[in-house]
CSV table of C-alpha atoms in Angstrom, one decimal:
chain,number,residue,atom,x,y,z
A,1,UNK,CA,0.1,0.1,-0.1
A,2,UNK,CA,2.4,2.3,-1.2
A,3,UNK,CA,0.0,6.2,-0.2
A,4,UNK,CA,0.1,5.8,3.5
A,5,UNK,CA,-1.7,8.7,3.4
A,6,UNK,CA,-3.9,11.2,1.8
A,7,UNK,CA,-5.1,14.8,3.5
A,8,UNK,CA,-6.8,16.5,0.9
A,9,UNK,CA,-8.0,19.2,3.4
A,10,UNK,CA,-4.7,19.7,4.6
A,11,UNK,CA,-2.8,19.6,1.0
A,12,UNK,CA,-0.5,16.9,1.7
A,13,UNK,CA,-0.2,13.1,0.6
A,14,UNK,CA,2.9,10.7,2.4
A,15,UNK,CA,3.9,7.9,0.4
A,16,UNK,CA,6.4,4.8,0.5
A,17,UNK,CA,9.9,5.9,-1.1
A,18,UNK,CA,9.0,3.4,-3.8
A,19,UNK,CA,5.7,4.7,-4.8
A,20,UNK,CA,5.5,5.1,-8.7
A,21,UNK,CA,5.1,8.7,-9.7
A,22,UNK,CA,1.8,8.2,-11.9
A,23,UNK,CA,0.7,6.2,-9.0
A,24,UNK,CA,0.6,9.4,-7.0
A,25,UNK,CA,-1.0,11.1,-9.4
A,26,UNK,CA,-4.1,8.4,-9.8
A,27,UNK,CA,-4.2,8.9,-6.0
A,28,UNK,CA,-5.5,12.4,-6.3
A,29,UNK,CA,-8.6,14.3,-6.3
A,30,UNK,CA,-9.4,16.3,-9.6
A,31,UNK,CA,-7.2,19.8,-9.0
A,32,UNK,CA,-4.8,18.7,-6.8
A,33,UNK,CA,-1.3,18.4,-7.6
A,34,UNK,CA,2.1,16.7,-6.4
A,35,UNK,CA,5.6,19.0,-6.9
A,36,UNK,CA,6.1,16.8,-10.1
A,37,UNK,CA,4.7,16.4,-13.5
A,38,UNK,CA,2.9,13.4,-14.7
A,39,UNK,CA,5.4,11.7,-16.1
A,40,UNK,CA,7.2,8.1,-14.7
A,41,UNK,CA,11.2,7.8,-13.9
A,42,UNK,CA,13.2,5.3,-12.1
A,43,UNK,CA,13.4,4.8,-8.6
A,44,UNK,CA,9.3,6.7,-7.9
A,45,UNK,CA,8.9,9.1,-5.2
A,46,UNK,CA,12.2,8.4,-3.2
A,47,UNK,CA,14.4,8.2,-6.5
A,48,UNK,CA,13.1,12.0,-7.5
A,49,UNK,CA,13.6,13.2,-3.9
A,50,UNK,CA,17.4,11.9,-3.9
A,51,UNK,CA,17.9,13.7,-7.0
A,52,UNK,CA,16.2,17.0,-6.0
A,53,UNK,CA,13.0,16.8,-8.1
A,54,UNK,CA,12.7,16.8,-11.7
A,55,UNK,CA,10.4,19.0,-14.2
A,56,UNK,CA,9.4,21.6,-11.8
A,57,UNK,CA,10.1,25.3,-11.7
A,58,UNK,CA,9.6,26.2,-7.9
A,59,UNK,CA,11.9,25.7,-4.8
A,60,UNK,CA,11.1,21.6,-4.9
A,61,UNK,CA,12.8,21.4,-1.2
A,62,UNK,CA,9.8,23.4,0.2
A,63,UNK,CA,7.6,21.1,-1.5
A,64,UNK,CA,9.0,17.9,0.4
A,65,UNK,CA,7.2,18.3,4.2
A,66,UNK,CA,9.0,15.6,5.9
A,67,UNK,CA,10.3,12.3,5.2
A,68,UNK,CA,11.9,9.0,6.9
A,69,UNK,CA,14.9,7.6,5.7
A,70,UNK,CA,17.1,4.9,6.6
A,71,UNK,CA,20.9,6.6,7.3
A,72,UNK,CA,24.0,5.1,5.8
A,73,UNK,CA,25.0,3.2,9.0
A,74,UNK,CA,21.3,1.7,9.1
A,75,UNK,CA,19.2,3.6,10.9
A,76,UNK,CA,15.7,5.2,10.5
A,77,UNK,CA,15.6,8.9,10.8
A,78,UNK,CA,12.4,11.1,11.1
A,79,UNK,CA,12.9,14.3,9.5
A,80,UNK,CA,10.2,17.5,9.6
A,81,UNK,CA,6.9,17.1,9.6
A,82,UNK,CA,3.5,18.1,8.3
A,83,UNK,CA,2.7,20.7,10.0
A,84,UNK,CA,3.7,24.2,11.0
A,85,UNK,CA,3.2,23.1,14.7
A,86,UNK,CA,6.7,22.9,15.8
A,87,UNK,CA,8.9,25.6,17.0
A,88,UNK,CA,11.8,23.2,17.2
A,89,UNK,CA,13.7,22.3,13.6
A,90,UNK,CA,17.0,19.8,13.6
A,91,UNK,CA,15.3,18.9,10.8
A,92,UNK,CA,17.1,16.8,8.0
A,93,UNK,CA,14.4,17.0,5.6
A,94,UNK,CA,16.3,19.7,3.4
A,95,UNK,CA,19.9,18.4,3.1
A,96,UNK,CA,18.4,15.1,2.3
A,97,UNK,CA,16.4,16.4,-0.8
A,98,UNK,CA,18.7,16.1,-4.0
A,99,UNK,CA,21.9,14.3,-1.8
A,100,UNK,CA,21.8,11.4,-4.3
A,101,UNK,CA,22.0,9.0,-1.8
A,102,UNK,CA,24.6,10.0,0.3
A,103,UNK,CA,22.6,10.7,3.2
A,104,UNK,CA,20.5,7.6,2.9
A,105,UNK,CA,17.4,6.0,1.4
A,106,UNK,CA,14.0,7.7,1.5
A,107,UNK,CA,11.4,5.3,3.1
A,108,UNK,CA,8.4,7.6,3.5
A,109,UNK,CA,7.6,11.1,2.3
A,110,UNK,CA,5.5,13.4,3.0
A,111,UNK,CA,4.2,15.9,0.0
A,112,UNK,CA,2.8,18.7,-0.6
A,113,UNK,CA,-0.1,19.2,-2.5
A,114,UNK,CA,-0.9,22.8,-4.9
A,115,UNK,CA,-4.7,23.3,-6.8
A,116,UNK,CA,-4.2,24.7,-10.0
A,117,UNK,CA,-0.8,23.9,-11.4
A,118,UNK,CA,-0.5,23.2,-15.3
A,119,UNK,CA,1.1,21.2,-17.8
A,120,UNK,CA,2.0,21.5,-21.6
A,121,UNK,CA,3.7,18.9,-23.3
A,122,UNK,CA,4.2,19.3,-27.1
A,123,UNK,CA,6.0,16.9,-30.0
A,124,UNK,CA,6.9,18.3,-33.2
A,125,UNK,CA,9.8,17.0,-35.5
A,126,UNK,CA,12.9,18.3,-35.1
A,127,UNK,CA,16.6,18.4,-33.4
A,128,UNK,CA,17.6,19.5,-30.0
A,129,UNK,CA,20.3,21.7,-31.7
A,130,UNK,CA,17.2,23.4,-33.9
A,131,UNK,CA,15.3,24.2,-30.9
A,132,UNK,CA,14.5,27.8,-29.8
A,133,UNK,CA,12.4,27.6,-26.8
A,134,UNK,CA,12.2,28.2,-22.7
A,135,UNK,CA,10.4,25.0,-21.6
A,136,UNK,CA,11.5,23.3,-19.2
A,137,UNK,CA,12.3,20.4,-20.0
A,138,UNK,CA,13.4,19.0,-23.5
A,139,UNK,CA,14.2,15.8,-25.0
A,140,UNK,CA,14.6,13.9,-28.4
A,141,UNK,CA,12.7,10.6,-29.2
A,142,UNK,CA,13.3,9.3,-32.4
A,143,UNK,CA,12.6,12.2,-35.5
A,144,UNK,CA,10.9,14.3,-32.5
A,145,UNK,CA,11.6,17.2,-30.3
A,146,UNK,CA,9.4,16.9,-26.9
A,147,UNK,CA,8.8,20.1,-25.2
A,148,UNK,CA,7.1,20.2,-21.4
A,149,UNK,CA,6.7,22.9,-18.8
A,150,UNK,CA,5.0,22.5,-15.4
A,151,UNK,CA,4.0,25.1,-12.9
A,152,UNK,CA,1.6,27.9,-12.4
A,153,UNK,CA,-0.5,28.4,-15.9
A,154,UNK,CA,0.6,31.4,-16.7
A,155,UNK,CA,4.1,30.7,-16.1
A,156,UNK,CA,3.4,27.3,-18.8
A,157,UNK,CA,2.3,29.6,-21.1
A,158,UNK,CA,4.6,31.6,-21.1
A,159,UNK,CA,7.7,29.1,-21.3
A,160,UNK,CA,5.9,27.5,-24.6
A,161,UNK,CA,4.4,30.9,-26.0
A,162,UNK,CA,7.1,30.9,-29.0
A,163,UNK,CA,6.1,27.0,-30.0
A,164,UNK,CA,3.4,26.6,-33.2
A,165,UNK,CA,2.7,23.5,-34.5
A,166,UNK,CA,3.8,19.9,-33.4
A,167,UNK,CA,1.4,17.9,-31.7
A,168,UNK,CA,-0.2,18.7,-28.2
A,169,UNK,CA,0.3,15.8,-26.0
A,170,UNK,CA,-2.1,15.2,-23.2
A,171,UNK,CA,-1.9,12.9,-20.3
A,172,UNK,CA,1.0,10.7,-18.7
A,173,UNK,CA,4.1,9.7,-20.3
A,174,UNK,CA,6.9,7.1,-18.8
A,175,UNK,CA,10.5,8.4,-19.6
A,176,UNK,CA,11.9,5.6,-17.7
A,177,UNK,CA,13.0,4.0,-21.0
A,178,UNK,CA,16.0,6.4,-21.4
A,179,UNK,CA,17.5,5.4,-18.0
A,180,UNK,CA,18.0,1.6,-18.0
A,181,UNK,CA,20.9,1.9,-15.2
A,182,UNK,CA,19.3,4.4,-13.3
A,183,UNK,CA,18.8,8.5,-13.7
A,184,UNK,CA,22.3,10.4,-13.2
A,185,UNK,CA,24.0,13.8,-14.1
A,186,UNK,CA,26.2,14.7,-16.9
A,187,UNK,CA,27.0,15.3,-20.3
A,188,UNK,CA,25.4,14.5,-23.7
A,189,UNK,CA,22.1,13.4,-22.4
A,190,UNK,CA,19.0,12.8,-23.9
A,191,UNK,CA,16.8,15.0,-21.7
A,192,UNK,CA,17.8,18.6,-21.1
A,193,UNK,CA,17.2,20.4,-17.9
A,194,UNK,CA,17.0,24.4,-17.9
A,195,UNK,CA,18.5,24.1,-14.3
A,196,UNK,CA,21.6,22.4,-15.9
A,197,UNK,CA,22.0,23.7,-19.2
A,198,UNK,CA,24.3,26.7,-17.3
A,199,UNK,CA,26.8,23.7,-16.6
A,200,UNK,CA,26.2,21.9,-19.9
A,201,UNK,CA,24.6,19.0,-18.2
A,202,UNK,CA,21.8,16.9,-18.7
A,203,UNK,CA,19.9,13.8,-16.9
A,204,UNK,CA,21.6,10.8,-18.2
A,205,UNK,CA,21.4,7.0,-18.2
A,206,UNK,CA,23.5,5.5,-15.1
A,207,UNK,CA,24.0,6.5,-11.7
A,208,UNK,CA,27.1,8.9,-12.0
A,209,UNK,CA,25.8,11.8,-9.4
A,210,UNK,CA,27.4,14.9,-8.5
A,211,UNK,CA,30.3,15.3,-5.9
A,212,UNK,CA,29.6,15.6,-2.4
A,213,UNK,CA,30.9,18.0,-0.6
A,214,UNK,CA,33.4,17.5,2.6
A,215,UNK,CA,31.2,18.5,5.2
A,216,UNK,CA,28.2,16.4,3.7
A,217,UNK,CA,30.6,13.5,3.9
A,218,UNK,CA,31.0,13.9,7.4
A,219,UNK,CA,27.2,14.5,7.9
A,220,UNK,CA,27.0,11.8,6.3
A,221,UNK,CA,29.4,9.4,8.2
A,222,UNK,CA,27.8,10.8,11.5
A,223,UNK,CA,24.0,9.8,10.7
B,1,UNK,CA,24.0,48.1,6.5
B,2,UNK,CA,22.0,45.1,7.9
B,3,UNK,CA,19.9,45.1,4.7
B,4,UNK,CA,22.4,43.7,2.3
B,5,UNK,CA,20.0,42.9,-1.1
B,6,UNK,CA,16.5,43.3,-1.3
B,7,UNK,CA,15.0,41.6,-4.8
B,8,UNK,CA,10.8,42.8,-5.0
B,9,UNK,CA,11.0,40.9,-8.2
B,10,UNK,CA,12.1,37.9,-6.9
B,11,UNK,CA,10.2,38.4,-4.2
B,12,UNK,CA,13.5,37.9,-1.7
B,13,UNK,CA,15.3,39.7,1.0
B,14,UNK,CA,19.0,39.5,2.0
B,15,UNK,CA,19.7,40.6,5.3
B,16,UNK,CA,22.4,40.4,8.4
B,17,UNK,CA,21.9,38.0,11.1
B,18,UNK,CA,21.2,41.3,13.7
B,19,UNK,CA,19.3,43.0,11.6
B,20,UNK,CA,16.5,44.3,13.8
B,21,UNK,CA,12.5,42.8,12.8
B,22,UNK,CA,11.6,46.2,12.0
B,23,UNK,CA,14.0,47.3,10.0
B,24,UNK,CA,13.3,44.2,8.0
B,25,UNK,CA,9.6,45.9,7.4
B,26,UNK,CA,11.3,49.6,7.1
B,27,UNK,CA,12.7,48.4,3.8
B,28,UNK,CA,9.9,47.2,2.5
B,29,UNK,CA,8.0,48.2,-0.5
B,30,UNK,CA,4.2,48.6,0.6
B,31,UNK,CA,2.0,44.9,0.1
B,32,UNK,CA,5.3,42.8,0.3
B,33,UNK,CA,5.2,41.1,3.7
B,34,UNK,CA,8.7,39.3,6.0
B,35,UNK,CA,7.4,35.9,7.6
B,36,UNK,CA,6.8,37.2,10.6
B,37,UNK,CA,4.5,39.9,12.3
B,38,UNK,CA,5.6,43.5,12.9
B,39,UNK,CA,7.3,43.2,16.2
B,40,UNK,CA,10.7,43.7,17.8
B,41,UNK,CA,12.2,40.9,19.6
B,42,UNK,CA,15.5,40.5,21.0
B,43,UNK,CA,18.7,38.6,18.3
B,44,UNK,CA,16.6,40.4,15.3
B,45,UNK,CA,16.4,38.3,12.1
B,46,UNK,CA,19.2,35.9,13.2
B,47,UNK,CA,17.5,35.2,16.9
B,48,UNK,CA,14.1,34.8,15.1
B,49,UNK,CA,15.5,32.0,12.8
B,50,UNK,CA,17.6,30.5,15.6
B,51,UNK,CA,14.3,29.8,17.6
B,52,UNK,CA,11.9,28.6,14.5
B,53,UNK,CA,9.8,31.6,13.6
B,54,UNK,CA,7.0,34.1,15.9
B,55,UNK,CA,3.7,34.7,15.4
B,56,UNK,CA,3.7,32.8,12.2
B,57,UNK,CA,0.7,30.4,10.5
B,58,UNK,CA,2.6,28.8,8.3
B,59,UNK,CA,5.1,26.6,7.9
B,60,UNK,CA,8.1,29.4,8.6
B,61,UNK,CA,11.2,27.0,7.8
B,62,UNK,CA,10.2,27.1,4.0
B,63,UNK,CA,10.4,30.8,4.0
B,64,UNK,CA,13.8,31.0,4.8
B,65,UNK,CA,15.4,30.3,1.4
B,66,UNK,CA,19.5,30.5,2.4
B,67,UNK,CA,21.3,31.5,5.7
B,68,UNK,CA,24.9,31.7,6.0
B,69,UNK,CA,26.3,30.6,9.4
B,70,UNK,CA,28.6,30.7,11.8
B,71,UNK,CA,29.5,26.9,13.2
B,72,UNK,CA,30.2,25.6,16.5
B,73,UNK,CA,33.6,25.3,15.6
B,74,UNK,CA,33.8,28.5,13.7
B,75,UNK,CA,33.6,27.6,10.8
B,76,UNK,CA,31.2,29.5,8.4
B,77,UNK,CA,28.7,27.5,6.0
B,78,UNK,CA,26.6,28.6,3.6
B,79,UNK,CA,23.3,27.2,3.3
B,80,UNK,CA,20.4,26.8,0.4
B,81,UNK,CA,20.2,29.5,-2.0
B,82,UNK,CA,17.6,31.9,-3.2
B,83,UNK,CA,16.4,30.0,-6.5
B,84,UNK,CA,14.9,27.3,-7.9
B,85,UNK,CA,18.4,26.3,-10.4
B,86,UNK,CA,20.1,23.9,-7.6
B,87,UNK,CA,19.6,20.0,-8.6
B,88,UNK,CA,21.6,19.2,-5.6
B,89,UNK,CA,20.6,19.5,-1.9
B,90,UNK,CA,23.2,18.7,0.9
B,91,UNK,CA,21.3,22.4,2.3
B,92,UNK,CA,21.9,23.0,6.1
B,93,UNK,CA,19.4,25.9,6.2
B,94,UNK,CA,16.2,23.7,7.6
B,95,UNK,CA,18.4,21.8,10.3
B,96,UNK,CA,19.6,25.3,11.2
B,97,UNK,CA,16.7,27.1,11.7
B,98,UNK,CA,14.4,26.5,15.7
B,99,UNK,CA,18.0,24.4,16.7
B,100,UNK,CA,18.4,27.1,19.3
B,101,UNK,CA,22.1,28.1,18.7
B,102,UNK,CA,23.2,24.2,18.5
B,103,UNK,CA,24.2,24.4,14.8
B,104,UNK,CA,25.8,28.5,15.3
B,105,UNK,CA,25.1,31.7,14.7
B,106,UNK,CA,23.2,33.2,11.6
B,107,UNK,CA,25.5,35.6,9.8
B,108,UNK,CA,23.2,36.8,6.3
B,109,UNK,CA,19.7,35.4,6.1
B,110,UNK,CA,17.6,35.3,2.6
B,111,UNK,CA,13.7,35.5,3.6
B,112,UNK,CA,11.4,34.7,0.9
B,113,UNK,CA,8.4,37.8,0.9
B,114,UNK,CA,4.9,37.2,0.7
B,115,UNK,CA,2.2,39.9,-0.8
B,116,UNK,CA,-1.0,40.7,1.0
B,117,UNK,CA,-0.6,38.7,4.5
B,118,UNK,CA,-2.5,40.5,7.3
B,119,UNK,CA,-2.3,41.3,11.3
B,120,UNK,CA,-4.7,42.2,13.6
B,121,UNK,CA,-3.8,43.2,17.3
B,122,UNK,CA,-6.8,43.7,19.4
B,123,UNK,CA,-5.9,45.0,23.2
B,124,UNK,CA,-8.9,44.6,26.2
B,125,UNK,CA,-9.1,44.6,29.7
B,126,UNK,CA,-8.6,41.1,31.3
B,127,UNK,CA,-6.3,38.4,31.9
B,128,UNK,CA,-5.1,35.4,30.7
B,129,UNK,CA,-7.3,33.1,32.2
B,130,UNK,CA,-10.4,34.4,31.3
B,131,UNK,CA,-9.8,34.8,27.7
B,132,UNK,CA,-11.5,32.6,24.5
B,133,UNK,CA,-9.8,33.2,21.5
B,134,UNK,CA,-8.0,31.4,19.0
B,135,UNK,CA,-5.5,34.0,17.7
B,136,UNK,CA,-1.8,32.7,17.6
B,137,UNK,CA,-0.5,35.1,20.1
B,138,UNK,CA,-1.7,36.5,23.5
B,139,UNK,CA,0.0,38.3,26.1
B,140,UNK,CA,-0.7,40.4,29.3
B,141,UNK,CA,0.9,43.9,29.5
B,142,UNK,CA,-0.5,45.3,33.2
B,143,UNK,CA,-4.2,44.9,33.1
B,144,UNK,CA,-4.6,44.7,29.5
B,145,UNK,CA,-4.9,41.4,27.3
B,146,UNK,CA,-3.4,41.6,23.9
B,147,UNK,CA,-4.3,39.0,20.7
B,148,UNK,CA,-2.7,39.1,17.6
B,149,UNK,CA,-2.7,36.8,14.3
B,150,UNK,CA,-0.6,37.2,11.0
B,151,UNK,CA,-1.0,35.5,8.2
B,152,UNK,CA,-3.4,35.2,5.2
B,153,UNK,CA,-6.3,37.4,5.5
B,154,UNK,CA,-9.1,35.4,5.7
B,155,UNK,CA,-7.2,33.2,8.4
B,156,UNK,CA,-6.3,36.5,10.8
B,157,UNK,CA,-10.3,37.1,10.2
B,158,UNK,CA,-11.5,33.6,11.1
B,159,UNK,CA,-8.7,33.6,14.5
B,160,UNK,CA,-10.3,36.9,15.9
B,161,UNK,CA,-13.9,36.7,14.9
B,162,UNK,CA,-14.9,35.8,18.8
B,163,UNK,CA,-13.2,39.1,19.6
B,164,UNK,CA,-15.7,42.2,20.6
B,165,UNK,CA,-14.7,45.4,21.9
B,166,UNK,CA,-11.5,46.5,23.1
B,167,UNK,CA,-9.0,48.2,21.1
B,168,UNK,CA,-7.9,47.6,17.8
B,169,UNK,CA,-3.8,48.4,17.7
B,170,UNK,CA,-2.4,49.3,14.3
B,171,UNK,CA,1.3,49.5,14.1
B,172,UNK,CA,4.4,47.7,15.0
B,173,UNK,CA,4.8,46.6,18.7
B,174,UNK,CA,8.0,46.3,21.1
B,175,UNK,CA,8.2,43.3,22.7
B,176,UNK,CA,11.8,43.1,24.2
B,177,UNK,CA,10.7,44.4,27.3
B,178,UNK,CA,9.7,41.2,28.1
B,179,UNK,CA,12.9,39.4,27.5
B,180,UNK,CA,15.7,41.4,29.4
B,181,UNK,CA,17.6,38.2,29.6
B,182,UNK,CA,17.1,36.7,26.1
B,183,UNK,CA,13.8,34.6,24.6
B,184,UNK,CA,13.6,30.9,25.8
B,185,UNK,CA,10.6,28.3,26.0
B,186,UNK,CA,9.3,27.5,29.3
B,187,UNK,CA,6.5,27.5,31.1
B,188,UNK,CA,4.4,30.3,33.0
B,189,UNK,CA,5.6,32.7,30.6
B,190,UNK,CA,3.8,36.3,29.7
B,191,UNK,CA,3.8,35.3,26.2
B,192,UNK,CA,1.7,32.5,24.7
B,193,UNK,CA,2.2,30.9,21.4
B,194,UNK,CA,-0.8,28.7,20.3
B,195,UNK,CA,2.4,25.9,18.8
B,196,UNK,CA,3.4,25.4,22.4
B,197,UNK,CA,0.1,25.1,24.0
B,198,UNK,CA,-0.7,21.9,24.0
B,199,UNK,CA,3.0,21.5,25.8
B,200,UNK,CA,2.3,23.8,28.8
B,201,UNK,CA,4.5,26.2,27.4
B,202,UNK,CA,5.1,29.7,26.2
B,203,UNK,CA,7.7,32.2,25.0
B,204,UNK,CA,9.5,33.1,28.5
B,205,UNK,CA,12.4,35.8,29.2
B,206,UNK,CA,16.2,33.8,29.9
B,207,UNK,CA,17.8,31.8,27.4
B,208,UNK,CA,16.4,28.2,28.5
B,209,UNK,CA,16.4,26.4,25.4
B,210,UNK,CA,14.8,23.1,23.9
B,211,UNK,CA,17.3,19.9,24.5
B,212,UNK,CA,19.3,19.3,22.0
B,213,UNK,CA,18.7,15.4,20.4
B,214,UNK,CA,21.2,12.9,20.3
B,215,UNK,CA,21.6,13.0,16.5
B,216,UNK,CA,21.6,17.0,16.3
B,217,UNK,CA,24.5,17.0,19.2
B,218,UNK,CA,26.8,14.9,16.5
B,219,UNK,CA,25.8,16.9,13.5
B,220,UNK,CA,26.6,20.1,15.3
B,221,UNK,CA,29.9,18.5,16.8
B,222,UNK,CA,30.7,18.0,13.2
B,223,UNK,CA,30.4,21.3,11.7
């Protein structure tokens, strides 16, 4: 039972780390969105959190309200919560998000849900080299270029306002075939993320992860 | 120069840790709010962040976009940032918020700003014992009870909807005289915070801080 607790009133959902991303979509009432687009990726929600998100145009870590994870030494660590009620911090949620496994593996994740997010996905003939566009995600699949943007409706409209022609793709997409050996960060990948473009990087097949800063290696060794 | 960088477009402001809370209000354009009410407290913004906020009715840690702090061993640590652009995490912002000094002292803090927040503050004759009310903050000052609520307008209306009579207090308030020896958490204080009420606690004069969990004592010792 991967959906552990759904609270539409509080706009939160708690899921097990191995929950597929599209299972989260399937469990939500209409009009309430998780902090990722309807795309399936390897590793489910836990993998997504470990990689610092995918396809969002907001501060992803702030949408992760809490999680439990198993540390490198095997401890179960409870980080964060679902309410504004705690004064005291000591919350390891944010260091964990985007830690690419260095701090351990997510066991359960509590996501903030938002109303009224929007997604646009257009496929058109072409290659990555000829692409204009301000869409957050672009990828090549055979002879087609896919452009996808997810977020507040106005921002989505703006990001894809220069796209004419092509086919509007509705519904969810499974991108796992790009990543048979897992999702990593590197150069020359099929899937470009505007966040990484300035570094010449993209999401690539394989487990290549960014280097761990010394401070966090010390932290990980003490968890 | 305690206001280091104000970006109304990005809705962020970066200040030095010792910036008085009301100096932040004075620096902002009309209609843009920091994540705290217009109240002065000891320790300025750095003290507020260290104590996990004051008077807010939202998840305070998510409003702190980044900070630099001096760790117990004297290292300067950069935590978080101001943008959605980073994939990689390893962000110590959230553990620091509400750590009551255990992880060190804030040097600079970047706050998220929000439009359209609201505050209502009513003073009426009475004592804490006779108070109904769902206001987040209540305190006794001489023969008067003060009730204050800060947040989205509808929530403020609801929280003080049972308050009739009394004097509407507009403008900022200096509460530092309650805390000549610093702000702590304990029992029997003058200033009740609904977040702590269930534990029978309130904000008190003096430096009493909640106990540090063992995990964070280890973390602090390694920073």
